[in-house]
Amino acid sequence: MTLATDNGSHQAFLGHQPIGRRAVAGGLIATALASGLGGAKTAAAQGKPPLVVAAGTDIITLDPCRIAGGNDYLFFANVFEGLYSHDENGRLAPAVAESHTVSPDGLKYEFVLRSNARFHNGDRVTAEDVRFSWQRAIAPETRNPRASVLVANIADVEVLGERRCRVLLKARDASFMENLGEYWYIISKRHAESAGEAAFERQPIGTGPFAFVERRIRSHIKLRSFDEHWGRVPQVGEVTIKIIPDDQSRLAQVQTGESDLVINIPPVLAAPLQRMPDLKVIRAPSFQNIYVAINALGGNPILAKSEVRRALNMAIDKNILLRTVMLGFGTAQDLPCSPGLLGCDVSVQPYGFQPDKAREILSKAGFEFNKPLRMVGQGSGRVPQARETLQGVATFLNRIGIKTEITMLDYGAWIAVYGGKEKDPAVDLIFANFTDYNSDPSGRLLRSMRTGASYSWYSNPEVDALLAKMNDFSSPEERASFLHRLFAKLHEEAPLIPLWSTDSIYAASRTIKWKPTPNVSWPVLWNVEKAG
Amino acid sequence: MGPFILKRIGQTLITLLLLTILIFTLARLTGDPTPLVMPSEATDADRTFFREQYGLDRPLHEQYLVFLRNILSGDFGVSFRYREPAMNLVLAAIGPTLQLAGLSMLLAIIIGVPLGIAAALRQGSWFAAIVRGYAGLGQAMPSFWVGLMLIMLLSITLPIFPSSGYGGVANFVLPCVTLAFFASASVTLLTWANMTEAMRSDFVQMERVLGIPNRLIVLKHALRNASLPIVTYLGLQFGLLLGGAVVTERVFAWPGVGQLVVEAILNRDFPVVQASVLLTAVLFMTVNLCVDLLYAVLDPRVSA
């Protein structure tokens, strides 16, 4: 069992032992064995300063084919890589592959792998590994719940040489390159075949800047710097990610020096933190959008009218809400996307805060002001200030004479209503959030705008036709222009009330120098620098 | 004594069977776990497979019978969320919980019993007033607030103890003090009241007349007489701590059962909820059984 020493700052506490020394819970602790993984490389990593990160929510899986949600990228974005991924500025960049070419019909992608791309066990990455990664990702026994996004559309991966492979698509997919970094991780064929199905439950081996050391569920994850990485060699050695669910306690971690970096700081705690001399608040734009979905499916027929939905948008002063509820930690949006998302830079006439005009439009449309709008909120604290946000929206609606009834649900009940196959006709407005994993908008749009999609409370055959065509482009320019048209149409249709995109907020000690990757909601740690 | 033990064990087993029905039903009342477990990218086929895989598509009574059959063979199912055997997760959490609960109770006894006795012996003194103040504060202050104040004082302002986490000896101090503060206040008041009553009883007066040393009267006779309600309370409190130290566990990121079960309920992770509650119940009942047996030792009339 490879257990490196704990953060030096911990030693200040009397008798405090590193967590890992006591972690012996059989099947619950996954540990990378020293053979082929530890040894000299661990020693090299120990020459660098350790990094301790406090996170609020534990990851669910170590298997790249079983990712269940955005939080899991806390691990995968640091340990695994795709052929392409995103650089520290959030732009698409080569990762395990060094270059690629696309056929004119957009159906064939040829990749050249980096000669110095290696797995954490020291093996070189070969085209056979790429092919195996795809085969495992689509194998029925893997039950990859996200296969439909990318890998299921691959007809074959041809091995053209040790470092060259060709990916053949079943249908053109303009989102293919953007999704490579989050939906198709490259795994070691040799490791997976020798370790069996348990390979990724116990000893995940990727190609990322950090190698897995150990995990104890609900307690911590340990990683170490992978110094043979092809280019993103971390400046810190061992990384311990502690799971501290309570916001205040997580924050105390950085105040006491027990942790160097704390993630997921809620805005209400971040604001006073900015005045503390020994700490700094680091913020970065994210692709998490907060909005209120409008049930346009006929439960309340008046909401099926686009002018009514636009009027509801005009009734809300999202800038005031952003300042008062989120304390400014976000960017107000008029479109159902974040700036930085492909196509979201389209120029549209903002709805603006026009309460009088909103009331006038609603009156003309025959809106029944005495009939309350039934609103459903998310009450459990997964999204910062969710409750206050919906209450703020209701207040603005009340101001123009609309009555509202709010029901707050815990996350489980909320997601059952929001993502239910049949949308509840008794719900008129529902608080919602959506986070994109990369700059491509197709995941968001297909899941929240298409008729019958899990998060869609809206149906329009015209929009459905646009969505069906959205990925059928081989020219990026043509697609960008198409996406502009699509977003402009959605702005006109107003199927929801976009509020803002949130900032990812981190608290760090002054010894940390770090620029978080923009537009992701998880920390990518390879570029963290720590003094001393 | 033998029939008494057998009767109590029989009652415990019947209670456990009823509990399996209750916890199975209550867990399922929270709704379908599929939307919480499967990512938004999952297809309908993936979701259907998930339900079939865990038997969630079957009628409830069938699911219950399978559940009962499995737990009788020691299989509590696999966590929907972590894909680990549910009992493994619970067993990993029960250790930290038992340690925390045990040490807290010990601390509560060490503080509460002497304070209660001393206050009972010095009725109306300034010392009794201080003890009353301590007990009042202990009962009035919510544990999350006490926990956060301790972190602020003893981790941030004076960096003596780690603010959270499970590991070394130092990690135990703040959560144990937080839990023991409330429990010791109750133990103090209970000891105080029962000792006062015992000290006023006829047999104590008689012992005084007989010239038995005061120390012996207090520690051997009065305390033994006053101990029954205290033991009862300690048993109940320990049981509560096993499953109910949720707030303290959360504040101190303590990977115990309380937090595990709350997370499992919120995530509709039925196997973990069932395994946690059943194991906690077994422990709780075992503690109660021990308390009953201790009763019988302390007061032979109980088992008569």
mmCIF file of N, CA, C and O in Angstrom, chain B residues 73-156:
data_model
loop_
_atom_site.group_PDB
_atom_site.id
_atom_site.type_symbol
_atom_site.label_atom_id
_atom_site.label_comp_id
_atom_site.label_asym_id
_atom_site.label_seq_id
_atom_site.Cartn_x
_atom_site.Cartn_y
_atom_site.Cartn_z
ATOM 1 N N SER B 73 -29.361 -14.101 4.437
ATOM 2 C CA SER B 73 -28.109 -14.735 4.012
ATOM 3 C C SER B 73 -26.942 -13.746 4.059
ATOM 4 O O SER B 73 -25.874 -13.985 3.508
ATOM 5 N N GLY B 74 -27.198 -12.604 4.697
ATOM 6 C CA GLY B 74 -26.112 -11.641 4.912
ATOM 7 C C GLY B 74 -25.860 -10.704 3.744
ATOM 8 O O GLY B 74 -24.873 -9.969 3.737
ATOM 9 N N ASP B 75 -26.764 -10.703 2.772
ATOM 10 C CA ASP B 75 -26.580 -9.833 1.605
ATOM 11 C C ASP B 75 -27.517 -8.630 1.722
ATOM 12 O O ASP B 75 -28.740 -8.780 1.598
ATOM 13 N N PHE B 76 -26.959 -7.475 1.940
ATOM 14 C CA PHE B 76 -27.763 -6.265 2.102
ATOM 15 C C PHE B 76 -27.847 -5.464 0.808
ATOM 16 O O PHE B 76 -28.315 -4.343 0.786
ATOM 17 N N GLY B 77 -27.370 -6.025 -0.262
ATOM 18 C CA GLY B 77 -27.458 -5.349 -1.560
ATOM 19 C C GLY B 77 -26.271 -4.444 -1.820
ATOM 20 O O GLY B 77 -25.377 -4.297 -0.981
ATOM 21 N N VAL B 78 -26.296 -3.847 -2.993
ATOM 22 C CA VAL B 78 -25.204 -2.987 -3.432
ATOM 23 C C VAL B 78 -25.702 -1.550 -3.508
ATOM 24 O O VAL B 78 -26.805 -1.291 -3.983
ATOM 25 N N SER B 79 -24.893 -0.640 -3.009
ATOM 26 C CA SER B 79 -25.264 0.775 -3.042
ATOM 27 C C SER B 79 -25.500 1.219 -4.483
ATOM 28 O O SER B 79 -24.674 0.989 -5.356
ATOM 29 N N PHE B 80 -26.649 1.863 -4.731
ATOM 30 C CA PHE B 80 -26.928 2.388 -6.072
ATOM 31 C C PHE B 80 -25.886 3.434 -6.457
ATOM 32 O O PHE B 80 -25.537 3.577 -7.613
ATOM 33 N N ARG B 81 -25.454 4.173 -5.452
ATOM 34 C CA ARG B 81 -24.590 5.322 -5.722
ATOM 35 C C ARG B 81 -23.121 4.916 -5.884
ATOM 36 O O ARG B 81 -22.482 5.271 -6.850
ATOM 37 N N TYR B 82 -22.629 4.165 -4.923
ATOM 38 C CA TYR B 82 -21.193 3.861 -4.927
ATOM 39 C C TYR B 82 -20.858 2.507 -5.533
ATOM 40 O O TYR B 82 -19.690 2.175 -5.673
ATOM 41 N N ARG B 83 -21.871 1.689 -5.814
ATOM 42 C CA ARG B 83 -21.667 0.343 -6.366
ATOM 43 C C ARG B 83 -20.767 -0.511 -5.483
ATOM 44 O O ARG B 83 -19.965 -1.304 -5.962
ATOM 45 N N GLU B 84 -20.849 -0.269 -4.216
ATOM 46 C CA GLU B 84 -20.136 -1.082 -3.226
ATOM 47 C C GLU B 84 -21.189 -1.828 -2.413
ATOM 48 O O GLU B 84 -22.315 -1.325 -2.275
ATOM 49 N N PRO B 85 -20.864 -3.002 -1.852
ATOM 50 C CA PRO B 85 -21.834 -3.645 -0.972
ATOM 51 C C PRO B 85 -22.269 -2.683 0.135
ATOM 52 O O PRO B 85 -21.422 -2.053 0.786
ATOM 53 N N ALA B 86 -23.587 -2.568 0.304
ATOM 54 C CA ALA B 86 -24.116 -1.568 1.250
ATOM 55 C C ALA B 86 -23.565 -1.804 2.653
ATOM 56 O O ALA B 86 -23.213 -0.856 3.362
ATOM 57 N N MET B 87 -23.468 -3.085 3.045
ATOM 58 C CA MET B 87 -23.010 -3.361 4.410
ATOM 59 C C MET B 87 -21.545 -2.945 4.589
ATOM 60 O O MET B 87 -21.154 -2.524 5.677
ATOM 61 N N ASN B 88 -20.758 -3.046 3.522
ATOM 62 C CA ASN B 88 -19.361 -2.588 3.632
ATOM 63 C C ASN B 88 -19.309 -1.095 3.947
ATOM 64 O O ASN B 88 -18.503 -0.643 4.768
ATOM 65 N N LEU B 89 -20.174 -0.344 3.270
ATOM 66 C CA LEU B 89 -20.213 1.103 3.522
ATOM 67 C C LEU B 89 -20.624 1.376 4.964
ATOM 68 O O LEU B 89 -20.056 2.244 5.634
ATOM 69 N N VAL B 90 -21.621 0.638 5.414
ATOM 70 C CA VAL B 90 -22.122 0.868 6.776
ATOM 71 C C VAL B 90 -21.073 0.449 7.809
ATOM 72 O O VAL B 90 -20.837 1.164 8.788
ATOM 73 N N LEU B 91 -20.424 -0.684 7.553
ATOM 74 C CA LEU B 91 -19.413 -1.141 8.516
ATOM 75 C C LEU B 91 -18.236 -0.169 8.579
ATOM 76 O O LEU B 91 -17.658 0.056 9.643
ATOM 77 N N ALA B 92 -17.905 0.416 7.427
ATOM 78 C CA ALA B 92 -16.819 1.411 7.430
ATOM 79 C C ALA B 92 -17.222 2.651 8.203
ATOM 80 O O ALA B 92 -16.378 3.344 8.761
ATOM 81 N N ALA B 93 -18.524 2.934 8.221
ATOM 82 C CA ALA B 93 -18.994 4.143 8.915
ATOM 83 C C ALA B 93 -19.266 3.871 10.395
ATOM 84 O O ALA B 93 -19.207 4.790 11.214
ATOM 85 N N ILE B 94 -19.580 2.623 10.723
ATOM 86 C CA ILE B 94 -19.984 2.343 12.107
ATOM 87 C C ILE B 94 -18.801 2.473 13.070
ATOM 88 O O ILE B 94 -18.969 2.882 14.221
ATOM 89 N N GLY B 95 -17.608 2.189 12.576
ATOM 90 C CA GLY B 95 -16.417 2.309 13.430
ATOM 91 C C GLY B 95 -16.249 3.729 13.941
ATOM 92 O O GLY B 95 -16.241 3.968 15.171
ATOM 93 N N PRO B 96 -16.148 4.700 13.027
ATOM 94 C CA PRO B 96 -16.038 6.084 13.482
ATOM 95 C C PRO B 96 -17.196 6.514 14.385
ATOM 96 O O PRO B 96 -17.010 7.242 15.358
ATOM 97 N N THR B 97 -18.401 6.017 14.072
ATOM 98 C CA THR B 97 -19.558 6.405 14.882
ATOM 99 C C THR B 97 -19.458 5.816 16.291
ATOM 100 O O THR B 97 -19.699 6.511 17.281
ATOM 101 N N LEU B 98 -19.085 4.539 16.365
ATOM 102 C CA LEU B 98 -18.964 3.914 17.689
ATOM 103 C C LEU B 98 -17.879 4.594 18.512
ATOM 104 O O LEU B 98 -18.044 4.830 19.708
ATOM 105 N N GLN B 99 -16.783 4.910 17.844
ATOM 106 C CA GLN B 99 -15.694 5.586 18.566
ATOM 107 C C GLN B 99 -16.159 6.935 19.106
ATOM 108 O O GLN B 99 -15.936 7.280 20.264
ATOM 109 N N LEU B 100 -16.834 7.676 18.226
ATOM 110 C CA LEU B 100 -17.292 9.011 18.619
ATOM 111 C C LEU B 100 -18.338 8.908 19.728
ATOM 112 O O LEU B 100 -18.251 9.617 20.744
ATOM 113 N N ALA B 101 -19.308 8.017 19.525
ATOM 114 C CA ALA B 101 -20.374 7.881 20.520
ATOM 115 C C ALA B 101 -19.804 7.379 21.845
ATOM 116 O O ALA B 101 -20.143 7.900 22.920
ATOM 117 N N GLY B 102 -18.923 6.385 21.771
ATOM 118 C CA GLY B 102 -18.356 5.805 22.992
ATOM 119 C C GLY B 102 -17.558 6.823 23.785
ATOM 120 O O GLY B 102 -17.764 6.986 24.992
ATOM 121 N N LEU B 103 -16.676 7.533 23.086
ATOM 122 C CA LEU B 103 -15.844 8.515 23.788
ATOM 123 C C LEU B 103 -16.683 9.662 24.332
ATOM 124 O O LEU B 103 -16.423 10.177 25.424
ATOM 125 N N SER B 104 -17.683 10.060 23.559
ATOM 126 C CA SER B 104 -18.545 11.158 24.016
ATOM 127 C C SER B 104 -19.308 10.751 25.267
ATOM 128 O O SER B 104 -19.439 11.534 26.213
ATOM 129 N N MET B 105 -19.827 9.519 25.265
ATOM 130 C CA MET B 105 -20.567 9.057 26.427
ATOM 131 C C MET B 105 -19.653 8.954 27.639
ATOM 132 O O MET B 105 -20.034 9.317 28.748
ATOM 133 N N LEU B 106 -18.443 8.468 27.380
ATOM 134 C CA LEU B 106 -17.474 8.348 28.481
ATOM 135 C C LEU B 106 -17.198 9.728 29.072
ATOM 136 O O LEU B 106 -17.203 9.916 30.295
ATOM 137 N N LEU B 107 -16.989 10.672 28.180
ATOM 138 C CA LEU B 107 -16.714 12.043 28.620
ATOM 139 C C LEU B 107 -17.914 12.602 29.379
ATOM 140 O O LEU B 107 -17.760 13.272 30.413
ATOM 141 N N ALA B 108 -19.104 12.300 28.857
ATOM 142 C CA ALA B 108 -20.330 12.790 29.505
ATOM 143 C C ALA B 108 -20.459 12.208 30.913
ATOM 144 O O ALA B 108 -20.857 12.900 31.852
ATOM 145 N N ILE B 109 -20.096 10.946 31.053
ATOM 146 C CA ILE B 109 -20.188 10.302 32.383
ATOM 147 C C ILE B 109 -19.137 10.890 33.316
ATOM 148 O O ILE B 109 -19.425 11.240 34.468
ATOM 149 N N ILE B 110 -17.917 11.034 32.764
ATOM 150 C CA ILE B 110 -16.815 11.558 33.591
ATOM 151 C C ILE B 110 -17.138 12.963 34.098
ATOM 152 O O ILE B 110 -16.829 13.330 35.231
ATOM 153 N N ILE B 111 -17.765 13.750 33.243
ATOM 154 C CA ILE B 111 -18.107 15.124 33.662
ATOM 155 C C ILE B 111 -19.413 15.132 34.460
ATOM 156 O O ILE B 111 -19.512 15.740 35.518
ATOM 157 N N GLY B 112 -20.424 14.456 33.916
ATOM 158 C CA GLY B 112 -21.778 14.601 34.439
ATOM 159 C C GLY B 112 -22.009 13.971 35.801
ATOM 160 O O GLY B 112 -22.631 14.600 36.675
ATOM 161 N N VAL B 113 -21.513 12.760 36.009
ATOM 162 C CA VAL B 113 -21.811 12.059 37.263
ATOM 163 C C VAL B 113 -21.160 12.777 38.466
ATOM 164 O O VAL B 113 -21.853 13.104 39.436
ATOM 165 N N PRO B 114 -19.845 13.081 38.422
ATOM 166 C CA PRO B 114 -19.260 13.790 39.588
ATOM 167 C C PRO B 114 -19.895 15.158 39.822
ATOM 168 O O PRO B 114 -20.147 15.540 40.964
ATOM 169 N N LEU B 115 -20.191 15.861 38.711
ATOM 170 C CA LEU B 115 -20.808 17.183 38.884
ATOM 171 C C LEU B 115 -22.173 17.042 39.541
ATOM 172 O O LEU B 115 -22.530 17.811 40.440
ATOM 173 N N GLY B 116 -22.938 16.056 39.102
ATOM 174 C CA GLY B 116 -24.277 15.842 39.657
ATOM 175 C C GLY B 116 -24.217 15.469 41.121
ATOM 176 O O GLY B 116 -24.991 15.975 41.944
ATOM 177 N N ILE B 117 -23.274 14.591 41.451
ATOM 178 C CA ILE B 117 -23.138 14.180 42.862
ATOM 179 C C ILE B 117 -22.715 15.372 43.722
ATOM 180 O O ILE B 117 -23.315 15.647 44.771
ATOM 181 N N ALA B 118 -21.695 16.089 43.211
ATOM 182 C CA ALA B 118 -21.185 17.226 43.987
ATOM 183 C C ALA B 118 -22.270 18.275 44.199
ATOM 184 O O ALA B 118 -22.414 18.837 45.288
ATOM 185 N N ALA B 119 -23.053 18.523 43.136
ATOM 186 C CA ALA B 119 -24.114 19.525 43.256
ATOM 187 C C ALA B 119 -25.183 19.055 44.236
ATOM 188 O O ALA B 119 -25.736 19.859 44.996
ATOM 189 N N ALA B 120 -25.466 17.756 44.218
ATOM 190 C CA ALA B 120 -26.487 17.224 45.139
ATOM 191 C C ALA B 120 -26.030 17.338 46.596
ATOM 192 O O ALA B 120 -26.848 17.537 47.496
ATOM 193 N N LEU B 121 -24.732 17.232 46.791
ATOM 194 C CA LEU B 121 -24.203 17.308 48.164
ATOM 195 C C LEU B 121 -24.039 18.748 48.644
ATOM 196 O O LEU B 121 -23.858 18.995 49.819
ATOM 197 N N ARG B 122 -24.048 19.694 47.674
ATOM 198 C CA ARG B 122 -23.871 21.105 48.067
ATOM 199 C C ARG B 122 -25.044 21.938 47.578
ATOM 200 O O ARG B 122 -24.853 22.916 46.842
ATOM 201 N N GLN B 123 -26.216 21.488 47.907
ATOM 202 C CA GLN B 123 -27.422 22.196 47.475
ATOM 203 C C GLN B 123 -27.379 23.647 47.938
ATOM 204 O O GLN B 123 -26.999 23.934 49.071
ATOM 205 N N GLY B 124 -27.760 24.561 47.034
ATOM 206 C CA GLY B 124 -27.863 25.972 47.403
ATOM 207 C C GLY B 124 -26.545 26.708 47.413
ATOM 208 O O GLY B 124 -26.500 27.910 47.657
ATOM 209 N N SER B 125 -25.434 26.026 47.154
ATOM 210 C CA SER B 125 -24.130 26.698 47.161
ATOM 211 C C SER B 125 -23.845 27.370 45.816
ATOM 212 O O SER B 125 -24.559 27.137 44.829
ATOM 213 N N TRP B 126 -22.792 28.177 45.770
ATOM 214 C CA TRP B 126 -22.399 28.801 44.501
ATOM 215 C C TRP B 126 -21.961 27.748 43.493
ATOM 216 O O TRP B 126 -22.169 27.882 42.302
ATOM 217 N N PHE B 127 -21.385 26.676 44.030
ATOM 218 C CA PHE B 127 -20.955 25.590 43.132
ATOM 219 C C PHE B 127 -22.168 24.978 42.426
ATOM 220 O O PHE B 127 -22.154 24.743 41.216
ATOM 221 N N ALA B 128 -23.249 24.742 43.198
ATOM 222 C CA ALA B 128 -24.468 24.173 42.611
ATOM 223 C C ALA B 128 -25.030 25.120 41.550
ATOM 224 O O ALA B 128 -25.539 24.678 40.504
ATOM 225 N N ALA B 129 -24.900 26.421 41.805
ATOM 226 C CA ALA B 129 -25.415 27.400 40.834
ATOM 227 C C ALA B 129 -24.616 27.318 39.529
ATOM 228 O O ALA B 129 -25.182 27.391 38.419
ATOM 229 N N ILE B 130 -23.306 27.165 39.661
ATOM 230 C CA ILE B 130 -22.462 27.057 38.454
ATOM 231 C C ILE B 130 -22.820 25.792 37.672
ATOM 232 O O ILE B 130 -22.943 25.805 36.441
ATOM 233 N N VAL B 131 -22.993 24.708 38.429
ATOM 234 C CA VAL B 131 -23.342 23.436 37.770
ATOM 235 C C VAL B 131 -24.683 23.580 37.054
ATOM 236 O O VAL B 131 -24.850 23.125 35.917
ATOM 237 N N ARG B 132 -25.640 24.259 37.698
ATOM 238 C CA ARG B 132 -26.937 24.444 37.068
ATOM 239 C C ARG B 132 -26.788 25.262 35.776
ATOM 240 O O ARG B 132 -27.396 24.981 34.747
ATOM 241 N N GLY B 133 -25.926 26.272 35.844
ATOM 242 C CA GLY B 133 -25.682 27.101 34.651
ATOM 243 C C GLY B 133 -25.066 26.279 33.524
ATOM 244 O O GLY B 133 -25.484 26.360 32.369
ATOM 245 N N TYR B 134 -24.094 25.455 33.890
ATOM 246 C CA TYR B 134 -23.430 24.600 32.903
ATOM 247 C C TYR B 134 -24.443 23.667 32.240
ATOM 248 O O TYR B 134 -24.498 23.536 31.017
ATOM 249 N N ALA B 135 -25.268 23.044 33.085
ATOM 250 C CA ALA B 135 -26.239 22.085 32.548
ATOM 251 C C ALA B 135 -27.262 22.795 31.666
ATOM 252 O O ALA B 135 -27.657 22.282 30.609
ATOM 253 N N GLY B 136 -27.640 23.976 32.082
ATOM 254 C CA GLY B 136 -28.615 24.733 31.280
ATOM 255 C C GLY B 136 -28.053 25.078 29.915
ATOM 256 O O GLY B 136 -28.706 24.895 28.875
ATOM 257 N N LEU B 137 -26.805 25.558 29.916
ATOM 258 C CA LEU B 137 -26.165 25.912 28.637
ATOM 259 C C LEU B 137 -26.017 24.692 27.737
ATOM 260 O O LEU B 137 -26.306 24.734 26.538
ATOM 261 N N GLY B 138 -25.583 23.601 28.345
ATOM 262 C CA GLY B 138 -25.367 22.360 27.580
ATOM 263 C C GLY B 138 -26.628 21.885 26.898
ATOM 264 O O GLY B 138 -26.584 21.382 25.780
ATOM 265 N N GLN B 139 -27.740 22.056 27.573
ATOM 266 C CA GLN B 139 -28.984 21.587 26.982
ATOM 267 C C GLN B 139 -29.569 22.591 26.000
ATOM 268 O O GLN B 139 -30.299 22.227 25.084
ATOM 269 N N ALA B 140 -29.247 23.857 26.219
ATOM 270 C CA ALA B 140 -29.880 24.896 25.399
ATOM 271 C C ALA B 140 -29.160 25.131 24.076
ATOM 272 O O ALA B 140 -29.781 25.517 23.085
ATOM 273 N N MET B 141 -27.860 24.914 24.048
ATOM 274 C CA MET B 141 -27.116 25.288 22.841
ATOM 275 C C MET B 141 -27.149 24.168 21.793
ATOM 276 O O MET B 141 -26.776 23.029 22.094
ATOM 277 N N PRO B 142 -27.565 24.499 20.581
ATOM 278 C CA PRO B 142 -27.606 23.464 19.536
ATOM 279 C C PRO B 142 -26.200 22.986 19.183
ATOM 280 O O PRO B 142 -25.244 23.776 19.190
ATOM 281 N N SER B 143 -26.092 21.696 18.881
ATOM 282 C CA SER B 143 -24.757 21.132 18.710
ATOM 283 C C SER B 143 -24.018 21.708 17.492
ATOM 284 O O SER B 143 -22.803 21.834 17.514
ATOM 285 N N PHE B 144 -24.755 22.081 16.424
ATOM 286 C CA PHE B 144 -24.032 22.628 15.275
ATOM 287 C C PHE B 144 -23.359 23.945 15.651
ATOM 288 O O PHE B 144 -22.254 24.249 15.226
ATOM 289 N N TRP B 145 -24.048 24.721 16.515
ATOM 290 C CA TRP B 145 -23.500 26.012 16.921
ATOM 291 C C TRP B 145 -22.291 25.806 17.832
ATOM 292 O O TRP B 145 -21.260 26.459 17.671
ATOM 293 N N VAL B 146 -22.449 24.865 18.767
ATOM 294 C CA VAL B 146 -21.320 24.561 19.668
ATOM 295 C C VAL B 146 -20.124 24.112 18.828
ATOM 296 O O VAL B 146 -18.991 24.558 19.027
ATOM 297 N N GLY B 147 -20.383 23.232 17.869
ATOM 298 C CA GLY B 147 -19.316 22.723 17.004
ATOM 299 C C GLY B 147 -18.612 23.846 16.256
ATOM 300 O O GLY B 147 -17.377 23.930 16.250
ATOM 301 N N LEU B 148 -19.405 24.710 15.651
ATOM 302 C CA LEU B 148 -18.791 25.802 14.877
ATOM 303 C C LEU B 148 -18.019 26.759 15.782
ATOM 304 O O LEU B 148 -16.950 27.255 15.409
ATOM 305 N N MET B 149 -18.558 27.014 16.992
ATOM 306 C CA MET B 149 -17.852 27.899 17.927
ATOM 307 C C MET B 149 -16.523 27.267 18.367
ATOM 308 O O MET B 149 -15.507 27.957 18.481
ATOM 309 N N LEU B 150 -16.555 25.967 18.600
ATOM 310 C CA LEU B 150 -15.312 25.284 18.995
ATOM 311 C C LEU B 150 -14.280 25.354 17.869
ATOM 312 O O LEU B 150 -13.089 25.562 18.109
ATOM 313 N N ILE B 151 -14.757 25.194 16.632
ATOM 314 C CA ILE B 151 -13.839 25.289 15.484
ATOM 315 C C ILE B 151 -13.234 26.682 15.429
ATOM 316 O O ILE B 151 -12.020 26.865 15.259
ATOM 317 N N MET B 152 -14.123 27.681 15.618
ATOM 318 C CA MET B 152 -13.641 29.068 15.540
ATOM 319 C C MET B 152 -12.598 29.342 16.634
ATOM 320 O O MET B 152 -11.559 29.947 16.380
ATOM 321 N N LEU B 153 -12.897 28.838 17.838
ATOM 322 C CA LEU B 153 -12.023 29.140 18.969
ATOM 323 C C LEU B 153 -10.756 28.286 18.974
ATOM 324 O O LEU B 153 -9.645 28.812 19.102
ATOM 325 N N LEU B 154 -10.937 26.980 18.798
ATOM 326 C CA LEU B 154 -9.802 26.067 19.028
ATOM 327 C C LEU B 154 -9.131 25.563 17.745
ATOM 328 O O LEU B 154 -8.196 24.779 17.809
ATOM 329 N N SER B 155 -9.633 26.004 16.603
ATOM 330 C CA SER B 155 -8.953 25.627 15.360
ATOM 331 C C SER B 155 -8.471 26.854 14.599
ATOM 332 O O SER B 155 -7.364 26.880 14.083
ATOM 333 N N ILE B 156 -9.331 27.883 14.566
ATOM 334 C CA ILE B 156 -8.958 29.068 13.783
ATOM 335 C C ILE B 156 -8.199 30.080 14.638
ATOM 336 O O ILE B 156 -7.069 30.449 14.334
#
